[in-house]
Amino acid sequence: MNSSRTKLTSIFLSQSSWKNAKRTSIQGDASRRQYERLTCSMKGTSILMDAPPEHGEDVKPFVKVCKYFQKIGLSVPKIYDSDISNGFLILEDFGENLFSKMLINKPNNELEFYINATDNLIRLYHSTPLKGLDVYNCSDMVNKSLLALDWYLEYGLTASPNVTLKTEFYKLLNASLINIMSTPHIMVHRDFHAENLIWLNHRKGYQRVGILDFQDTMLGHPAYDLASLLNDIRREVNPEIKRKCLEHYLLNTKLNVEDFEHGFSVCSAQRNLRILGVFTRLSVRDNKKGYLTFIPGIWRKLIEDLKHPALGDLNSLIRDFFPEPNNDVIQRIKNSHVS
């Protein structure tokens, strides 16, 4: 944090109701946002979000979606204090019981956690979408997936993908997405997975699932968030639990099973291609080498997605031109750096 940002933070806190709190840095995410836990003997704890506008961060979408999710009964952090223009929020502290951490020590709780998370998605499905949200359309989704070519393919092979390959990739993925987009759009979180879900044991029902990192919510395919949850690249979901959650979602939304499974595979493939590129970029450009440990798992899930019959041509292209992330490929990416 630079000196001017440090000064702005101090001014914001001095004018807030948490001015006397002890500050402790906590681990952030892949964005430019930073977080601190504020501890006050009289008030307990809260979370300071520092989202610098000069780095392209904007807290307005977070605030807007937060208020709407609260309105429809989802568990999201309350906002205690804010400085919107400078990118500061003080939020309710949901604690540290992330799904990903809790399930390491309590694997028998996986079904309970995931069914309740699925119940949140069912509630989103049946809710009237927030007005003014952009649509996560085919063009946006394909362009984000092109990161797999621009970063993973380029630095995994140390060769730039040619125009013909990019054009064919765009055509095949775009056609696959168009084929599923007749399904009416709903609100999609777009990062609904075990690192953004916290178990709130003192609450009841689906509200025991605390939801984080929802500022990128858009309108999209109903399968998108469920694919994010069940095909999580950070942890393996038990196949039987995955099946039960899919059945639970379909039972409560009355969606056509075959159409939904088609959409699920396409959304998951698109998402995994995007993440393949994003995590390679985080390593090469931002020197965050730890993200490379996820790439073999992302690849395995992508190959599984591509087994759907509707994705046969895209499967062939990726098998022919994308390198499997073996040790040599991962090391090649690890050794690469651009500013």
Coordinates of C-alpha atoms in Angstrom, one line a residue:
M1 CA 0.0 0.0 0.0
N2 CA 1.5 3.4 -1.0
S3 CA 1.7 6.3 1.4
S4 CA -1.3 8.2 0.0
R5 CA -3.5 5.1 0.2
T6 CA -2.3 4.6 3.8
K7 CA -3.3 8.1 4.6
L8 CA -6.7 7.8 3.1
T9 CA -7.3 4.6 5.0
S10 CA -6.3 6.3 8.3
I11 CA -8.7 9.2 7.6
F12 CA -11.6 6.9 6.7
L13 CA -11.1 4.8 9.9
S14 CA -10.7 7.9 12.1
Q15 CA -14.1 9.1 10.9
S16 CA -15.8 5.7 11.3
S17 CA -17.3 4.1 14.3
W18 CA -14.3 1.7 14.3
K19 CA -11.6 4.4 14.8
N20 CA -10.1 2.8 17.9
A21 CA -10.0 -0.8 16.5
K22 CA -6.9 -2.9 16.3
R23 CA -6.0 -3.7 12.7
T24 CA -4.8 -7.1 11.4
S25 CA -4.1 -7.9 7.8
I26 CA -5.9 -11.0 6.4
Q27 CA -5.4 -12.9 3.2
G28 CA -7.1 -11.4 0.2
D29 CA -8.2 -12.8 -3.2
A30 CA -6.9 -12.6 -6.7
S31 CA -8.0 -9.0 -7.1
R32 CA -6.3 -5.7 -6.1
R33 CA -8.5 -5.5 -3.0
Q34 CA -7.0 -5.7 0.4
Y35 CA -8.6 -6.8 3.7
E36 CA -8.1 -6.2 7.4
R37 CA -9.8 -7.5 10.4
L38 CA -10.8 -4.7 12.8
T39 CA -11.1 -5.7 16.5
C40 CA -12.7 -3.5 19.1
S41 CA -13.3 -4.5 22.8
M42 CA -16.8 -3.0 22.8
K43 CA -17.9 -3.8 19.3
G44 CA -16.3 -7.1 18.4
T45 CA -14.8 -7.5 14.9
S46 CA -15.5 -6.3 11.4
I47 CA -13.7 -6.4 8.0
L48 CA -12.2 -3.4 6.3
M49 CA -12.3 -3.7 2.5
D50 CA -9.8 -1.5 0.7
A51 CA -10.6 -1.4 -3.0
P52 CA -8.4 1.2 -4.6
P53 CA -10.2 3.0 -7.6
E54 CA -6.8 3.8 -9.1
H55 CA -6.4 0.0 -9.7
G56 CA -9.8 -0.3 -11.4
E57 CA -11.7 -1.4 -8.3
D58 CA -15.2 -0.1 -7.6
V59 CA -17.3 -0.9 -4.5
K60 CA -20.6 0.4 -5.9
P61 CA -21.5 -3.0 -7.5
F62 CA -20.7 -4.7 -4.2
V63 CA -23.0 -2.3 -2.3
K64 CA -25.8 -2.6 -4.8
V65 CA -25.8 -6.4 -4.9
C66 CA -25.3 -6.7 -1.2
K67 CA -28.5 -4.7 -0.5
Y68 CA -30.5 -6.8 -3.0
F69 CA -29.2 -10.2 -1.7
Q70 CA -30.2 -9.0 1.8
K71 CA -33.6 -8.1 0.5
I72 CA -34.2 -11.6 -0.8
G73 CA -33.0 -13.3 2.4
L74 CA -29.5 -14.4 1.5
S75 CA -26.7 -14.1 4.1
V76 CA -24.3 -11.4 3.0
P77 CA -22.2 -9.1 5.2
K78 CA -23.9 -6.0 6.6
I79 CA -22.2 -2.7 5.6
Y80 CA -21.3 -0.7 8.8
D81 CA -19.5 2.2 7.2
S82 CA -18.5 3.3 3.7
D83 CA -16.5 5.7 1.6
I84 CA -17.7 4.8 -1.8
S85 CA -15.6 7.3 -3.8
N86 CA -12.3 6.2 -2.2
G87 CA -13.2 2.5 -2.2
F88 CA -13.5 1.7 1.5
L89 CA -16.1 -0.5 3.2
I90 CA -16.4 -1.8 6.8
L91 CA -18.3 -5.1 6.7
E92 CA -19.8 -7.6 9.1
D93 CA -17.2 -10.2 10.0
F94 CA -18.5 -13.7 9.1
G95 CA -15.5 -15.4 10.7
E96 CA -13.2 -17.9 9.1
N97 CA -15.3 -21.0 8.6
L98 CA -14.9 -21.2 4.9
F99 CA -16.3 -24.3 3.3
S100 CA -12.9 -25.2 2.0
K101 CA -11.3 -25.1 5.4
M102 CA -14.2 -26.6 7.4
L103 CA -14.5 -29.6 5.2
I104 CA -10.9 -30.6 5.6
N105 CA -11.6 -31.4 9.2
K106 CA -15.3 -32.2 8.9
P107 CA -15.7 -34.1 5.6
N108 CA -19.0 -35.7 6.8
N109 CA -20.6 -32.2 6.7
E110 CA -20.1 -31.9 2.9
L111 CA -23.6 -32.9 2.0
E112 CA -25.2 -30.5 4.5
F113 CA -23.0 -27.6 3.4
Y114 CA -23.5 -28.2 -0.4
I115 CA -27.3 -28.8 -0.2
N116 CA -27.7 -25.6 1.7
A117 CA -25.5 -23.8 -0.8
T118 CA -27.6 -25.2 -3.6
D119 CA -30.7 -23.9 -1.7
N120 CA -29.3 -20.4 -2.1
L121 CA -29.0 -20.9 -5.9
I122 CA -32.6 -22.2 -6.0
R123 CA -33.6 -19.0 -4.2
L124 CA -31.8 -16.9 -6.7
Y125 CA -33.5 -18.9 -9.5
H126 CA -36.9 -18.0 -8.2
S127 CA -36.1 -14.3 -7.4
T128 CA -36.9 -11.4 -9.7
P129 CA -33.4 -10.3 -10.9
L130 CA -32.0 -7.0 -9.7
K131 CA -32.6 -4.2 -12.3
G132 CA -29.7 -2.8 -14.3
L133 CA -27.5 -5.9 -14.3
D134 CA -25.5 -6.6 -17.4
V135 CA -25.9 -9.9 -19.2
Y136 CA -23.0 -12.4 -19.2
N137 CA -23.5 -12.9 -22.9
C138 CA -21.8 -15.3 -25.4
S139 CA -19.4 -12.7 -26.7
D140 CA -18.2 -11.8 -23.2
M141 CA -17.9 -15.4 -22.2
V142 CA -15.8 -16.3 -25.3
N143 CA -13.6 -13.3 -24.9
K144 CA -12.8 -14.2 -21.3
S145 CA -12.0 -17.8 -22.4
L146 CA -9.6 -16.5 -25.0
L147 CA -7.3 -15.9 -22.0
A148 CA -6.6 -19.7 -22.2
L149 CA -5.0 -19.1 -25.6
D150 CA -3.3 -15.8 -24.8
W151 CA -1.7 -17.0 -21.6
Y152 CA -1.9 -20.8 -21.0
L153 CA -1.2 -21.8 -24.6
E154 CA 1.3 -19.1 -25.3
Y155 CA 3.4 -19.6 -22.1
G156 CA 2.8 -23.4 -21.9
L157 CA 4.2 -23.8 -25.4
T158 CA 6.2 -20.6 -25.6
A159 CA 4.5 -20.0 -28.9
S160 CA 1.8 -17.4 -29.8
P161 CA -1.5 -18.9 -31.0
N162 CA -2.1 -18.1 -34.6
V163 CA -5.1 -16.1 -35.9
T164 CA -6.6 -19.2 -37.5
L165 CA -6.6 -21.1 -34.2
K166 CA -8.1 -18.2 -32.4
T167 CA -10.8 -17.8 -35.0
E168 CA -11.7 -21.5 -34.9
F169 CA -11.7 -21.5 -31.1
Y170 CA -14.0 -18.4 -31.0
K171 CA -16.4 -20.0 -33.5
L172 CA -16.7 -23.3 -31.7
L173 CA -17.1 -22.0 -28.2
N174 CA -19.5 -19.2 -29.3
A175 CA -21.7 -21.8 -31.1
S176 CA -21.7 -24.0 -28.1
L177 CA -22.8 -21.1 -25.9
I178 CA -25.5 -19.9 -28.3
N179 CA -27.0 -23.4 -28.2
I180 CA -27.7 -23.1 -24.5
M181 CA -28.7 -19.5 -24.2
S182 CA -32.4 -19.9 -25.0
T183 CA -32.8 -20.7 -21.3
P184 CA -34.1 -17.6 -19.5
H185 CA -31.4 -15.7 -17.6
I186 CA -31.2 -15.5 -13.8
M187 CA -28.8 -13.7 -11.4
V188 CA -25.5 -15.4 -11.3
H189 CA -22.8 -14.8 -8.7
R190 CA -20.1 -16.0 -11.2
D191 CA -17.7 -17.1 -8.4
F192 CA -19.9 -19.3 -6.3
H193 CA -17.4 -21.8 -4.7
A194 CA -16.0 -23.1 -1.5
E195 CA -13.6 -20.2 -1.0
N196 CA -16.4 -17.7 -1.1
L197 CA -18.9 -19.5 1.1
I198 CA -18.8 -19.4 4.9
W199 CA -20.7 -21.7 7.3
L200 CA -22.7 -19.6 9.8
N201 CA -23.6 -22.2 12.3
H202 CA -25.8 -19.9 14.5
R203 CA -28.2 -19.2 11.7
K204 CA -30.9 -21.5 10.3
G205 CA -31.6 -23.3 7.0
Y206 CA -30.0 -21.9 3.8
Q207 CA -29.1 -18.7 5.7
R208 CA -26.3 -20.7 7.3
V209 CA -24.4 -20.1 4.1
G210 CA -22.6 -16.8 4.2
I211 CA -21.8 -15.5 0.7
L212 CA -18.8 -13.4 -0.2
D213 CA -17.2 -11.8 -3.3
F214 CA -20.5 -11.2 -5.1
Q215 CA -19.7 -7.8 -6.7
D216 CA -19.4 -9.3 -10.2
T217 CA -23.0 -10.7 -10.2
M218 CA -24.6 -10.5 -13.7
L219 CA -27.5 -12.2 -15.6
G220 CA -26.6 -15.6 -17.0
H221 CA -27.4 -19.2 -17.5
P222 CA -29.0 -21.0 -14.5
A223 CA -26.3 -23.7 -14.6
Y224 CA -23.4 -21.3 -14.2
D225 CA -23.2 -21.0 -10.5
L226 CA -24.0 -24.7 -9.8
A227 CA -21.2 -25.6 -12.2
S228 CA -18.9 -23.2 -10.2
L229 CA -19.9 -24.9 -6.9
L230 CA -19.8 -28.5 -8.0
N231 CA -16.9 -28.4 -10.4
D232 CA -14.9 -26.3 -8.0
I233 CA -11.3 -26.1 -9.1
R234 CA -10.0 -25.7 -5.6
R235 CA -11.5 -28.8 -4.1
E236 CA -13.0 -32.1 -5.3
V237 CA -16.7 -32.5 -4.5
N238 CA -17.8 -36.0 -3.7
P239 CA -19.4 -37.4 -6.9
E240 CA -22.5 -38.7 -4.9
I241 CA -22.9 -35.3 -3.3
K242 CA -22.6 -33.6 -6.7
R243 CA -25.3 -35.9 -8.0
K244 CA -27.6 -35.1 -5.1
C245 CA -27.2 -31.4 -5.5
L246 CA -27.9 -31.6 -9.2
E247 CA -31.1 -33.6 -8.5
H248 CA -32.1 -31.2 -5.7
Y249 CA -31.7 -28.2 -8.0
L250 CA -33.6 -29.7 -10.9
L251 CA -36.4 -30.9 -8.6
N252 CA -36.9 -27.4 -7.2
T253 CA -36.5 -25.5 -10.4
K254 CA -38.4 -27.9 -12.7
L255 CA -35.8 -27.3 -15.5
N256 CA -35.5 -29.9 -18.3
V257 CA -32.8 -32.4 -17.2
E258 CA -31.2 -33.0 -20.6
D259 CA -31.1 -29.2 -21.4
F260 CA -29.7 -28.4 -18.0
E261 CA -26.9 -31.0 -18.1
H262 CA -26.0 -29.7 -21.6
G263 CA -25.8 -26.1 -20.2
F264 CA -23.9 -27.3 -17.1
S265 CA -21.2 -28.9 -19.3
V266 CA -20.9 -25.8 -21.6
C267 CA -20.8 -23.3 -18.7
S268 CA -18.3 -25.4 -16.8
A269 CA -16.0 -25.8 -19.9
Q270 CA -16.2 -22.0 -20.6
R271 CA -15.4 -21.2 -16.9
N272 CA -12.5 -23.7 -16.8
L273 CA -11.0 -22.3 -20.0
R274 CA -11.2 -18.8 -18.5
I275 CA -9.6 -19.8 -15.2
L276 CA -6.8 -21.7 -17.0
G277 CA -5.9 -18.4 -18.6
V278 CA -6.4 -16.3 -15.5
F279 CA -4.3 -18.5 -13.3
T280 CA -1.5 -18.6 -15.9
R281 CA -1.6 -14.8 -16.1
L282 CA -1.5 -14.5 -12.3
S283 CA 1.7 -16.5 -12.4
V284 CA 3.4 -14.9 -15.4
R285 CA 2.4 -11.3 -15.0
D286 CA 1.7 -10.9 -11.3
N287 CA 4.3 -13.4 -10.0
K288 CA 1.7 -15.4 -8.0
K289 CA 3.2 -18.8 -8.7
G290 CA 0.9 -20.6 -6.2
Y291 CA -1.9 -20.5 -8.6
L292 CA -0.1 -23.0 -10.9
T293 CA -0.8 -25.8 -8.4
F294 CA -4.5 -25.6 -9.5
I295 CA -3.8 -26.0 -13.2
P296 CA -3.7 -29.8 -13.5
G297 CA -7.0 -30.0 -11.7
I298 CA -8.5 -27.4 -13.9
W299 CA -7.4 -29.3 -16.9
R300 CA -8.9 -32.6 -15.6
K301 CA -12.3 -30.9 -15.1
L302 CA -12.1 -29.2 -18.5
I303 CA -11.5 -32.6 -20.2
E304 CA -14.4 -34.0 -18.3
D305 CA -16.7 -31.1 -19.4
L306 CA -15.7 -31.7 -23.0
K307 CA -16.9 -35.3 -23.0
H308 CA -20.5 -34.0 -23.5
P309 CA -21.5 -34.9 -27.1
A310 CA -22.4 -31.3 -27.9
L311 CA -18.8 -30.2 -27.3
G312 CA -17.2 -32.8 -29.6
D313 CA -15.6 -30.3 -32.0
L314 CA -14.3 -28.0 -29.3
N315 CA -12.9 -31.1 -27.5
S316 CA -11.0 -32.1 -30.6
L317 CA -9.5 -28.6 -31.0
I318 CA -8.3 -28.4 -27.4
R319 CA -6.9 -31.9 -27.5
D320 CA -5.0 -31.1 -30.7
F321 CA -3.5 -27.7 -29.8
F322 CA -3.5 -27.3 -26.0
P323 CA -0.6 -28.9 -24.1
E324 CA -1.6 -31.2 -21.2
P325 CA -0.2 -29.5 -18.0
N326 CA 2.6 -32.0 -17.3
N327 CA 5.7 -31.0 -15.2
D328 CA 7.5 -29.5 -18.2
V329 CA 4.6 -27.3 -19.1
I330 CA 4.1 -26.1 -15.5
Q331 CA 7.8 -25.4 -15.1
R332 CA 7.9 -23.5 -18.4
I333 CA 5.0 -21.2 -17.2
K334 CA 6.7 -20.9 -13.8
N335 CA 9.9 -19.7 -15.4
S336 CA 8.1 -17.1 -17.5
H337 CA 7.5 -13.5 -16.5
V338 CA 6.2 -10.3 -18.2
S339 CA 5.5 -7.0 -16.6

